[in-house]
XYZ file of N, CA and C in Angstrom:
657
model
N 24.836 5.587 2.938
C 23.640 6.021 2.697
C 23.624 7.299 2.533
N 22.718 8.183 0.502
C 23.074 9.125 0.721
C 21.944 10.078 1.441
N 22.183 11.327 1.853
C 20.869 11.357 2.484
C 20.336 12.349 1.879
N 20.345 12.955 0.301
C 19.775 12.777 -0.485
C 18.447 11.880 -1.419
N 18.978 10.714 -1.213
C 18.438 9.974 -1.128
C 16.855 9.473 0.135
N 17.057 9.400 0.814
C 16.548 9.377 1.870
C 14.859 10.829 2.001
N 15.618 11.580 1.532
C 14.903 12.983 1.498
C 14.267 12.930 0.072
N 14.550 12.464 -1.355
C 13.393 11.956 -2.010
C 12.086 10.843 -1.453
N 13.339 10.006 -0.633
C 12.169 8.823 -0.285
C 10.843 9.177 0.722
N 11.518 10.573 1.757
C 10.095 11.806 2.442
C 8.905 12.120 1.661
N 9.635 12.790 1.090
C 9.251 13.580 -0.443
C 8.278 12.357 -1.122
N 8.434 11.564 -1.558
C 7.482 10.841 -2.484
C 6.757 10.743 -1.145
N 6.611 9.897 0.131
C 5.449 9.160 1.344
C 4.598 10.668 1.258
N 5.408 12.036 1.505
C 4.265 13.050 1.622
C 3.330 12.529 0.509
N 3.739 12.944 -0.161
C 3.101 12.957 -1.216
C 1.762 11.607 -1.514
N 2.249 10.251 -1.309
C 1.701 9.394 -1.377
C 0.575 10.297 -0.200
N 1.031 10.723 1.270
C -0.419 10.343 2.916
C -1.018 12.155 1.847
N -0.279 13.049 1.244
C -1.319 14.029 0.652
C -2.631 13.666 -0.085
N -1.619 12.216 -1.421
C -3.396 11.898 -2.017
C -4.570 10.928 -1.321
N -4.077 10.655 -0.619
C -5.322 10.192 0.359
C -6.152 11.540 1.144
N -5.383 12.202 1.906
C -6.019 13.515 1.858
C -6.645 13.962 0.926
N -6.246 14.505 0.057
C -7.479 14.305 -1.023
C -7.739 14.068 -1.388
N -8.132 12.535 -1.628
C -9.257 11.467 -2.283
C -10.382 11.265 -0.962
N -10.112 11.870 0.263
C -10.936 12.475 1.458
C -11.913 13.687 0.791
N -10.942 15.080 1.064
C -11.476 15.754 1.112
C -12.036 16.634 -0.384
N -11.408 16.091 -1.934
C -11.760 16.769 -2.732
C -12.610 16.227 -3.558
N -13.551 15.422 -3.505
C -14.660 14.465 -4.014
C -15.947 14.845 -3.753
N -15.546 15.329 -2.592
C -16.762 16.942 -1.950
C -17.343 17.980 -2.811
N -16.349 18.434 -3.367
C -16.107 19.278 -4.113
C -16.865 18.797 -5.401
N -16.995 17.689 -6.152
C -18.082 17.598 -7.341
C -19.186 16.438 -7.321
N -18.854 16.030 -6.232
C -19.833 14.572 -6.115
C -21.297 15.168 -4.556
N -21.911 15.275 -4.622
C -22.889 15.734 -3.787
C -23.492 14.672 -2.703
N -22.816 14.955 -1.874
C -23.155 14.191 -0.417
C -22.061 13.438 -0.223
N -21.390 13.338 -0.611
C -19.599 12.663 -0.413
C -19.216 12.822 0.635
N -19.099 11.599 1.530
C -18.251 11.414 2.782
C -17.366 10.257 3.039
N -16.790 10.456 4.008
C -16.076 8.456 4.242
C -16.873 7.836 4.703
N -17.585 8.066 5.580
C -19.287 7.349 6.307
C -20.068 7.243 5.462
N -21.138 8.278 4.312
C -22.257 8.459 3.643
C -21.693 7.344 2.619
N -20.619 7.691 2.368
C -20.698 7.025 0.962
C -18.597 6.246 0.225
N -18.931 5.177 1.644
C -17.588 4.792 2.082
C -17.165 4.131 0.401
N -18.385 2.895 -0.080
C -17.928 2.801 -1.280
C -16.689 3.408 -2.410
N -17.484 4.366 -2.449
C -16.980 5.324 -3.479
C -15.683 6.093 -3.009
N -15.602 6.146 -2.143
C -14.315 6.443 -1.147
C -12.696 5.464 -1.852
N -13.795 3.978 -0.621
C -12.560 2.961 -1.719
C -12.392 3.203 -2.775
N -12.958 3.364 -3.665
C -12.454 3.795 -5.214
C -11.625 5.406 -5.238
N -12.054 6.107 -5.235
C -11.704 7.304 -5.408
C -9.862 6.841 -4.811
N -10.059 7.011 -3.061
C -8.935 6.616 -2.733
C -7.852 5.139 -3.103
N -8.326 4.219 -3.793
C -7.400 3.445 -4.204
C -7.185 4.476 -5.455
N -7.860 4.762 -6.174
C -7.219 4.831 -7.418
C -5.990 6.268 -8.268
N -6.367 6.962 -6.742
C -5.162 8.414 -6.494
C -3.856 7.666 -5.973
N -4.011 6.503 -5.265
C -2.556 6.203 -3.820
C -1.895 4.878 -5.526
N -3.202 4.715 -6.222
C -2.522 4.033 -7.279
C -1.648 4.556 -8.585
N -2.622 5.607 -8.819
C -1.860 6.779 -9.981
C -0.498 7.306 -9.329
N -0.754 7.512 -7.897
C 0.404 8.702 -7.729
C 1.635 7.576 -7.070
N 1.458 6.091 -7.057
C 2.350 5.419 -6.511
C 3.023 4.826 -7.566
N 2.884 5.152 -9.009
C 3.035 4.448 -10.284
C 4.345 5.480 -11.082
N 3.698 6.235 -10.679
C 4.395 8.114 -11.202
C 5.485 8.094 -10.414
N 5.752 8.269 -8.922
C 6.492 8.062 -8.373
C 7.926 7.704 -8.380
N 7.320 6.366 -8.451
C 8.385 4.631 -8.520
C 9.081 4.935 -10.145
N 8.108 5.934 -11.273
C 8.248 5.543 -12.406
C 9.764 6.413 -12.590
N 9.745 7.701 -11.933
C 10.244 8.853 -11.838
C 11.107 8.127 -10.337
N 11.256 8.416 -9.000
C 12.083 8.705 -8.464
C 12.911 7.531 -8.170
N 12.059 6.376 -8.051
C 13.436 5.028 -7.851
C 14.190 4.602 -8.899
N 15.427 3.759 -8.414
C 16.260 3.973 -10.124
C 16.035 3.035 -10.752
N 16.701 2.480 -11.784
C 16.435 1.807 -12.981
C 17.126 0.601 -12.335
N 16.262 -0.013 -11.809
C 17.600 -1.492 -11.546
C 17.889 -3.023 -12.795
N 17.060 -2.514 -13.967
C 16.667 -3.389 -15.032
C 16.565 -2.925 -15.916
N 18.428 -2.554 -16.809
C 19.068 -1.760 -18.566
C 18.769 -2.923 -19.319
N 18.462 -4.050 -18.989
C 18.687 -4.683 -19.588
C 16.524 -5.084 -20.132
N 16.718 -5.962 -21.183
C 15.537 -6.381 -21.552
C 14.471 -5.240 -21.584
N 14.127 -4.075 -22.909
C 13.712 -2.843 -22.670
C 13.599 -2.781 -23.731
N 12.376 -3.551 -24.441
C 11.937 -4.141 -25.350
C 10.631 -3.451 -25.082
N 9.597 -3.283 -26.375
C 8.030 -2.766 -26.159
C 7.265 -3.705 -25.694
N 7.616 -5.293 -26.371
C 7.282 -6.528 -26.606
C 7.355 -7.057 -24.774
N 8.798 -6.696 -24.311
C 9.107 -6.369 -22.619
C 8.233 -6.027 -21.873
N 8.002 -4.336 -21.922
C 7.372 -4.194 -21.439
C 5.789 -4.300 -21.436
N 4.852 -4.679 -22.769
C 3.582 -5.518 -22.335
C 3.192 -6.139 -21.737
N 4.802 -7.332 -21.099
C 4.239 -8.619 -20.783
C 4.141 -8.178 -19.087
N 5.255 -7.416 -19.339
C 5.682 -6.877 -17.667
C 4.606 -6.374 -17.023
N 3.625 -5.308 -18.052
C 2.771 -4.803 -18.010
C 1.209 -5.824 -17.213
N 0.904 -6.589 -17.924
C 0.436 -7.452 -18.175
C 0.523 -8.461 -16.928
N 1.398 -8.937 -16.990
C 2.166 -9.667 -15.580
C 1.758 -9.101 -14.109
N 2.355 -7.507 -14.185
C 1.378 -6.907 -13.485
C 0.022 -6.625 -12.294
N -0.854 -6.673 -13.766
C -2.555 -6.304 -13.652
C -2.767 -8.129 -12.973
N -1.927 -9.136 -13.766
C -2.666 -10.494 -13.314
C -2.195 -10.405 -11.767
N -0.951 -10.030 -11.429
C -0.554 -10.222 -9.739
C -1.904 -9.324 -9.442
N -1.959 -8.094 -9.710
C -2.864 -7.583 -9.179
C -4.166 -7.885 -8.217
N -3.998 -8.362 -9.598
C -5.953 -8.902 -9.568
C -5.910 -10.371 -8.272
N -5.037 -10.756 -8.690
C -4.372 -12.110 -7.767
C -4.114 -11.412 -6.163
N -3.789 -10.627 -6.156
C -3.820 -10.451 -4.756
C -5.035 -9.380 -4.010
N -5.958 -8.805 -5.193
C -7.477 -8.716 -4.540
C -7.971 -9.880 -3.895
N -8.162 -10.862 -4.807
C -9.027 -12.375 -5.006
C -8.144 -12.874 -3.935
N -6.986 -12.669 -2.803
C -6.497 -13.579 -2.500
C -6.758 -12.461 -0.942
N -6.686 -11.535 -1.293
C -6.652 -11.017 0.329
C -8.864 -10.955 0.569
N -8.750 -11.269 -0.627
C -10.634 -11.578 0.037
C -10.838 -12.095 0.736
N -10.311 -13.989 0.274
C -10.496 -14.739 0.532
C -9.786 -14.911 2.237
N -8.870 -14.452 2.567
C -7.941 -14.465 3.398
C -9.101 -13.861 4.649
N -9.792 -12.067 4.265
C -10.149 -11.372 4.604
C -11.807 -11.976 5.113
N -12.400 -12.999 4.825
C -13.562 -13.774 4.543
C -13.531 -14.868 5.836
N -11.722 -15.433 5.626
C -11.840 -16.508 6.784
C -11.487 -15.786 8.168
N -10.986 -14.613 7.510
C -11.548 -14.366 9.537
C -12.831 -13.247 9.712
N -13.605 -13.842 8.835
C -14.557 -13.364 9.342
C -15.320 -12.015 9.072
N -15.502 -11.929 7.852
C -16.213 -11.557 6.493
C -17.378 -11.580 6.296
N -17.982 -10.704 5.977
C -19.141 -11.753 5.311
C -18.723 -12.759 3.851
N -19.565 -13.991 3.659
C -19.089 -14.760 2.445
C -20.186 -14.418 1.702
N -21.542 -14.435 2.078
C -22.112 -14.055 0.573
C -22.520 -12.456 0.613
N -22.911 -12.031 2.077
C -23.442 -10.571 1.619
C -21.968 -9.736 1.544
N -22.430 -8.460 1.131
C -21.323 -7.578 1.395
C -20.269 -7.695 0.262
N -21.095 -8.773 -0.797
C -19.609 -8.906 -1.145
C -18.766 -7.690 -1.761
N -18.996 -6.755 -2.216
C -18.807 -5.751 -3.467
C -17.822 -5.052 -2.654
N -18.569 -4.936 -1.097
C -17.495 -3.938 0.382
C -16.437 -5.252 0.200
N -16.279 -6.439 1.078
C -15.666 -6.681 0.823
C -14.254 -6.820 -0.512
N -14.857 -7.269 -1.366
C -14.132 -6.526 -2.338
C -13.079 -5.423 -2.338
N -13.501 -4.347 -2.924
C -13.314 -3.199 -2.172
C -12.261 -2.935 -1.299
N -12.395 -3.378 0.281
C -11.539 -3.101 0.908
C -10.023 -4.082 0.562
N -10.669 -5.217 -0.487
C -9.115 -6.046 -0.602
C -8.592 -5.089 -1.399
N -8.936 -4.598 -2.800
C -8.444 -3.594 -3.446
C -7.379 -2.339 -2.834
N -8.283 -1.803 -1.552
C -7.359 -1.139 -0.268
C -6.097 -1.996 -0.885
N -6.489 -2.743 -0.089
C -4.733 -3.037 1.047
C -4.278 -3.853 -0.318
N -5.000 -3.992 -1.634
C -3.632 -4.533 -2.640
C -3.228 -2.954 -3.330
N -3.615 -2.259 -2.657
C -3.120 -1.157 -3.116
C -1.963 -0.572 -2.975
N -2.386 -0.514 -1.024
C -1.151 -0.308 0.065
C 0.154 -1.098 -0.126
N -0.016 -2.289 -0.722
C 0.967 -3.281 -0.368
C 1.616 -4.295 -1.827
N 0.736 -4.717 -2.363
C 0.514 -5.345 -3.478
C 1.332 -4.682 -4.785
N 1.056 -3.533 -4.982
C 0.739 -2.462 -6.209
C 2.091 -1.961 -5.807
N 2.628 -2.245 -4.627
C 4.192 -0.659 -4.038
C 4.879 -1.756 -4.758
N 5.219 -3.723 -4.251
C 5.559 -4.930 -4.837
C 5.987 -4.745 -5.609
N 5.173 -4.111 -6.766
C 4.996 -4.511 -8.598
C 5.690 -3.171 -8.931
N 5.769 -2.429 -8.374
C 6.475 -1.356 -9.012
C 7.853 -0.677 -8.998
N 8.063 -1.439 -7.665
C 8.645 -1.467 -7.257
C 10.410 -3.242 -7.767
N 9.193 -3.969 -6.681
C 9.957 -5.218 -7.839
C 9.504 -6.033 -8.674
N 7.964 -5.629 -9.664
C 8.058 -6.334 -11.028
C 7.320 -7.399 -10.254
N 6.531 -8.179 -11.371
C 5.937 -9.058 -10.756
C 7.262 -10.823 -10.549
N 8.187 -10.245 -9.776
C 8.649 -11.014 -9.041
C 8.696 -11.707 -7.518
N 7.954 -12.588 -7.912
C 8.053 -13.535 -6.429
C 9.075 -13.136 -5.687
N 10.050 -14.179 -6.542
C 11.189 -14.474 -5.262
C 11.876 -13.235 -5.227
N 11.696 -12.378 -5.603
C 12.177 -10.702 -5.000
C 10.931 -10.549 -3.763
N 9.894 -10.479 -3.863
C 9.153 -9.965 -3.234
C 9.896 -11.057 -1.772
N 9.765 -12.652 -1.745
C 10.208 -13.143 -0.588
C 10.800 -12.403 0.411
N 12.096 -12.020 -0.785
C 13.462 -11.992 -0.585
C 13.544 -10.563 0.579
N 13.062 -9.562 -0.042
C 12.619 -8.289 0.695
C 11.970 -8.386 2.240
N 10.795 -9.548 2.222
C 10.353 -9.149 3.408
C 10.747 -10.978 4.625
N 11.773 -11.261 4.018
C 12.187 -12.060 4.770
C 13.119 -11.215 5.739
N 13.878 -11.374 7.022
C 14.885 -10.792 7.337
C 16.153 -10.518 7.164
N 16.007 -9.531 7.086
C 17.472 -8.435 6.911
C 17.548 -8.463 4.678
N 16.275 -8.910 4.605
C 16.232 -8.613 3.148
C 15.919 -7.107 1.942
N 16.178 -6.301 2.670
C 15.821 -5.121 2.286
C 17.181 -5.146 1.532
N 17.791 -4.169 0.147
C 18.719 -3.730 -0.259
C 18.778 -2.257 -0.472
N 17.506 -1.783 -0.427
C 17.680 -0.546 -1.399
C 16.461 0.068 0.280
N 16.723 1.959 0.843
C 15.924 2.059 1.538
C 14.537 1.934 0.490
N 14.533 2.446 0.210
C 13.061 1.995 -1.399
C 12.232 0.178 -1.032
N 13.050 -0.717 -0.304
C 12.770 -1.528 -0.343
C 11.953 -2.101 1.517
N 12.900 -0.733 2.051
C 12.709 -0.953 3.755
C 11.237 -0.198 3.797
N 11.307 1.023 3.239
C 10.106 1.668 3.047
C 9.254 0.782 3.309
N 8.979 0.149 1.713
C 8.085 -1.179 1.302
C 7.616 -2.042 2.202
N 8.675 -2.411 3.083
C 8.392 -3.315 4.194
C 7.602 -2.322 4.837
N 7.826 -1.365 5.713
C 7.345 -0.987 6.495
C 5.966 -0.510 6.667
N 5.713 0.014 5.096
C 4.401 0.493 4.482
C 3.592 -0.691 4.866
N 3.792 -1.545 4.052
C 3.138 -3.327 3.768
C 2.214 -3.813 5.110
N 3.729 -4.088 6.421
C 3.318 -4.716 7.534
C 2.282 -3.177 7.879
N 2.361 -2.069 7.708
C 1.661 -1.136 9.248
C 0.477 -1.508 8.203
N 0.473 -1.146 7.233
C -1.062 -1.457 6.170
C -1.778 -2.630 6.823
N -0.657 -4.064 6.683
C -2.004 -4.256 7.326
C -3.055 -5.043 8.592
N -1.315 -4.504 9.900
C -1.749 -4.313 11.189
C -2.809 -3.303 11.062
N -3.045 -2.198 10.393
C -3.871 -0.830 11.197
C -4.875 -2.167 10.187
N -5.586 -2.401 9.386
C -6.370 -3.247 8.942
C -6.909 -4.216 10.111
N -5.616 -5.243 10.535
C -6.743 -6.117 11.577
C -7.056 -5.141 12.926
N -6.562 -3.935 13.884
C -6.593 -3.476 14.850
C -8.046 -2.764 14.277
N -8.453 -2.965 12.880
C -9.240 -1.739 12.821
C -10.552 -3.278 12.295
N -10.521 -4.114 12.858
C -11.862 -5.144 12.751
C -11.705 -5.216 14.408
N -11.588 -4.631 15.080
C -11.739 -4.793 16.812
C -12.712 -4.428 17.121
N -13.776 -3.011 17.021
C -14.242 -1.859 17.194
C -15.951 -2.627 16.751
N -15.622 -3.344 15.384
C -16.556 -4.319 15.186
C -18.058 -4.905 15.567
N -17.421 -5.879 16.482
C -18.323 -6.538 17.108
C -18.792 -5.727 18.924
N -18.426 -4.801 18.604
C -18.589 -4.116 20.138
C -19.979 -3.510 19.776
N -20.981 -2.919 20.853
C -21.568 -2.939 21.297
C -22.302 -1.132 21.276
N -21.534 -0.488 20.412
C -21.627 0.628 20.154
C -22.618 1.576 19.566
N -23.030 0.867 18.220
C -24.120 1.354 17.399
C -23.785 2.654 16.723
N -22.091 2.419 16.542
C -21.555 3.799 15.816
C -21.564 3.769 14.170
N -22.030 4.816 13.688
C -22.038 4.191 12.137
C -20.430 3.739 11.613
N -19.733 4.240 12.085
C -17.977 3.772 11.199
C -17.470 2.060 11.847
N -18.749 1.635 12.329
C -18.842 0.270 12.402
C -19.458 -1.112 11.755
N -19.991 0.102 10.569
C -20.544 -0.945 9.769
C -19.560 -1.647 8.853
N -19.519 -2.271 7.898
C -18.349 -3.380 7.706
C -18.559 -2.950 6.246
N -17.190 -2.725 6.099
C -15.871 -2.344 6.794
C -14.945 -1.534 6.820
N -15.688 -0.187 6.850
C -15.193 1.240 7.400
C -14.152 0.935 8.238
N -14.544 0.397 9.425
C -13.130 0.709 10.450
C -12.405 -0.272 9.969
N -11.777 -1.444 9.685
C -10.955 -1.756 8.373
C -10.321 -0.917 7.822
N -11.108 -0.490 6.829
C -10.534 0.465 6.191
C -9.999 2.067 6.348
N -10.136 2.184 7.593
C -9.788 3.581 7.695
C -8.575 3.503 8.910
N -8.564 1.298 9.539
C -7.696 1.151 10.423
C -5.915 0.939 8.825
N -6.436 0.791 7.706
C -5.343 0.400 7.073
C -5.042 1.509 6.604
N -5.972 2.806 6.290
C -5.464 3.862 5.614
C -4.433 4.436 6.557
N -5.019 4.314 8.049
C -3.779 5.475 8.887
C -2.742 4.189 8.947
N -2.480 3.446 8.880
C -1.446 2.322 9.473
C -0.440 2.287 8.113
N -1.190 2.694 7.026
C -0.373 3.057 6.225
C 0.205 4.305 6.066
N -0.749 5.487 6.383
C -0.230 6.298 6.742
C 1.037 7.175 7.834
N 1.303 6.049 8.661
C 1.542 6.058 9.167
C 3.071 5.247 9.236
N 3.155 4.155 8.556
C 3.933 3.988 7.896
C 4.691 4.741 7.077
N 4.298 5.500 5.790
C 4.535 6.798 4.972
C 5.820 7.572 5.682
N 5.255 7.746 7.231
C 5.780 8.994 7.478
C 6.879 8.014 8.589
N 7.227 6.936 9.348
C 7.419 6.436 10.044
C 9.056 5.704 9.068
N 8.482 5.671 7.830
C 9.865 4.904 7.254
C 10.985 5.979 6.756
N 10.607 7.527 6.216
C 12.027 7.393 6.347
C 12.571 8.664 7.770
N 11.369 8.297 8.834
C 12.367 9.004 9.606
C 13.303 7.213 10.418
N 11.750 6.474 10.286
C 13.137 5.682 10.887
C 15.133 5.200 10.264
N 14.139 4.673 8.792
C 15.926 4.604 8.362
C 16.837 6.187 8.069
N 16.193 6.771 8.617
C 17.683 8.359 9.048
C 18.165 7.742 10.282
N 17.437 7.599 11.436
C 17.982 7.238 12.565
C 18.645 6.078 12.664
N 19.112 5.198 11.571
C 19.235 3.738 11.614
C 20.032 3.309 10.308
N 20.478 5.110 10.131
C 21.743 4.871 8.369
C 22.205 4.018 8.999
N 23.364 4.768 9.638
C 24.734 4.400 10.062
C 24.646 2.505 10.100
N 23.437 1.687 10.426
C 23.519 0.464 10.870
C 23.103 -0.288 8.963
N 22.638 0.431 8.496
C 22.044 0.043 7.061
C 23.397 0.160 6.742
N 23.459 -0.880 6.130
C 24.665 -1.499 4.637
C 23.746 -1.239 3.638
N 22.833 -2.515 3.384
C 22.211 -2.675 1.954
C 23.225 -3.051 1.186
N 24.068 -3.939 1.833
C 25.328 -4.986 0.580
C 24.043 -6.047 -0.383
N 24.838 -5.820 -1.682
C 24.061 -6.354 -2.763
C 23.938 -7.801 -2.348
N 23.254 -8.935 -2.290
C 23.331 -10.006 -2.835
C 22.891 -10.726 -3.829
């Protein structure tokens, strides 16, 4: 494993974490009354757009091109449309799962859907950037010992951390604390965001510490 590639992964992950920080702080200079708690839906939109845009750019620039064939314009358009469809389906699927776990079915639909968009940005979008609209590759990566590169290992860690963060973020909601961040879905979206940022930091460090055991043999 090349140290240069691990450093590239660390730099890319730090930029993604920085995008979240900027999405939290920068809009306050342009939007009156902007805050994570006070205008949470706006923050969800801004954070999702910033992270999605940066992820697409970073993966186009930094990750290796695994598909030298089929570079026609028609193939690129078809791939892009499939990615858009997969992302939208992911948002719907996350929305349904979140409702099954106790989110309001009729009320706060916009809040729940934007939270599902944020989760899809932290998880599905990375899969689409790195693996494309290939469900079999997704299943391989998230199976035991399925990663074939440090980028796929990072994808595993950040996706799992994001979902776990969202899950843990739901615990304070039913508690009788009457805190503004207990309003749905603030604590869950903050938990997912902190989980994602933790995964961004943990992934390159874990890969560096375990680089001798990680062989990434082709399958």
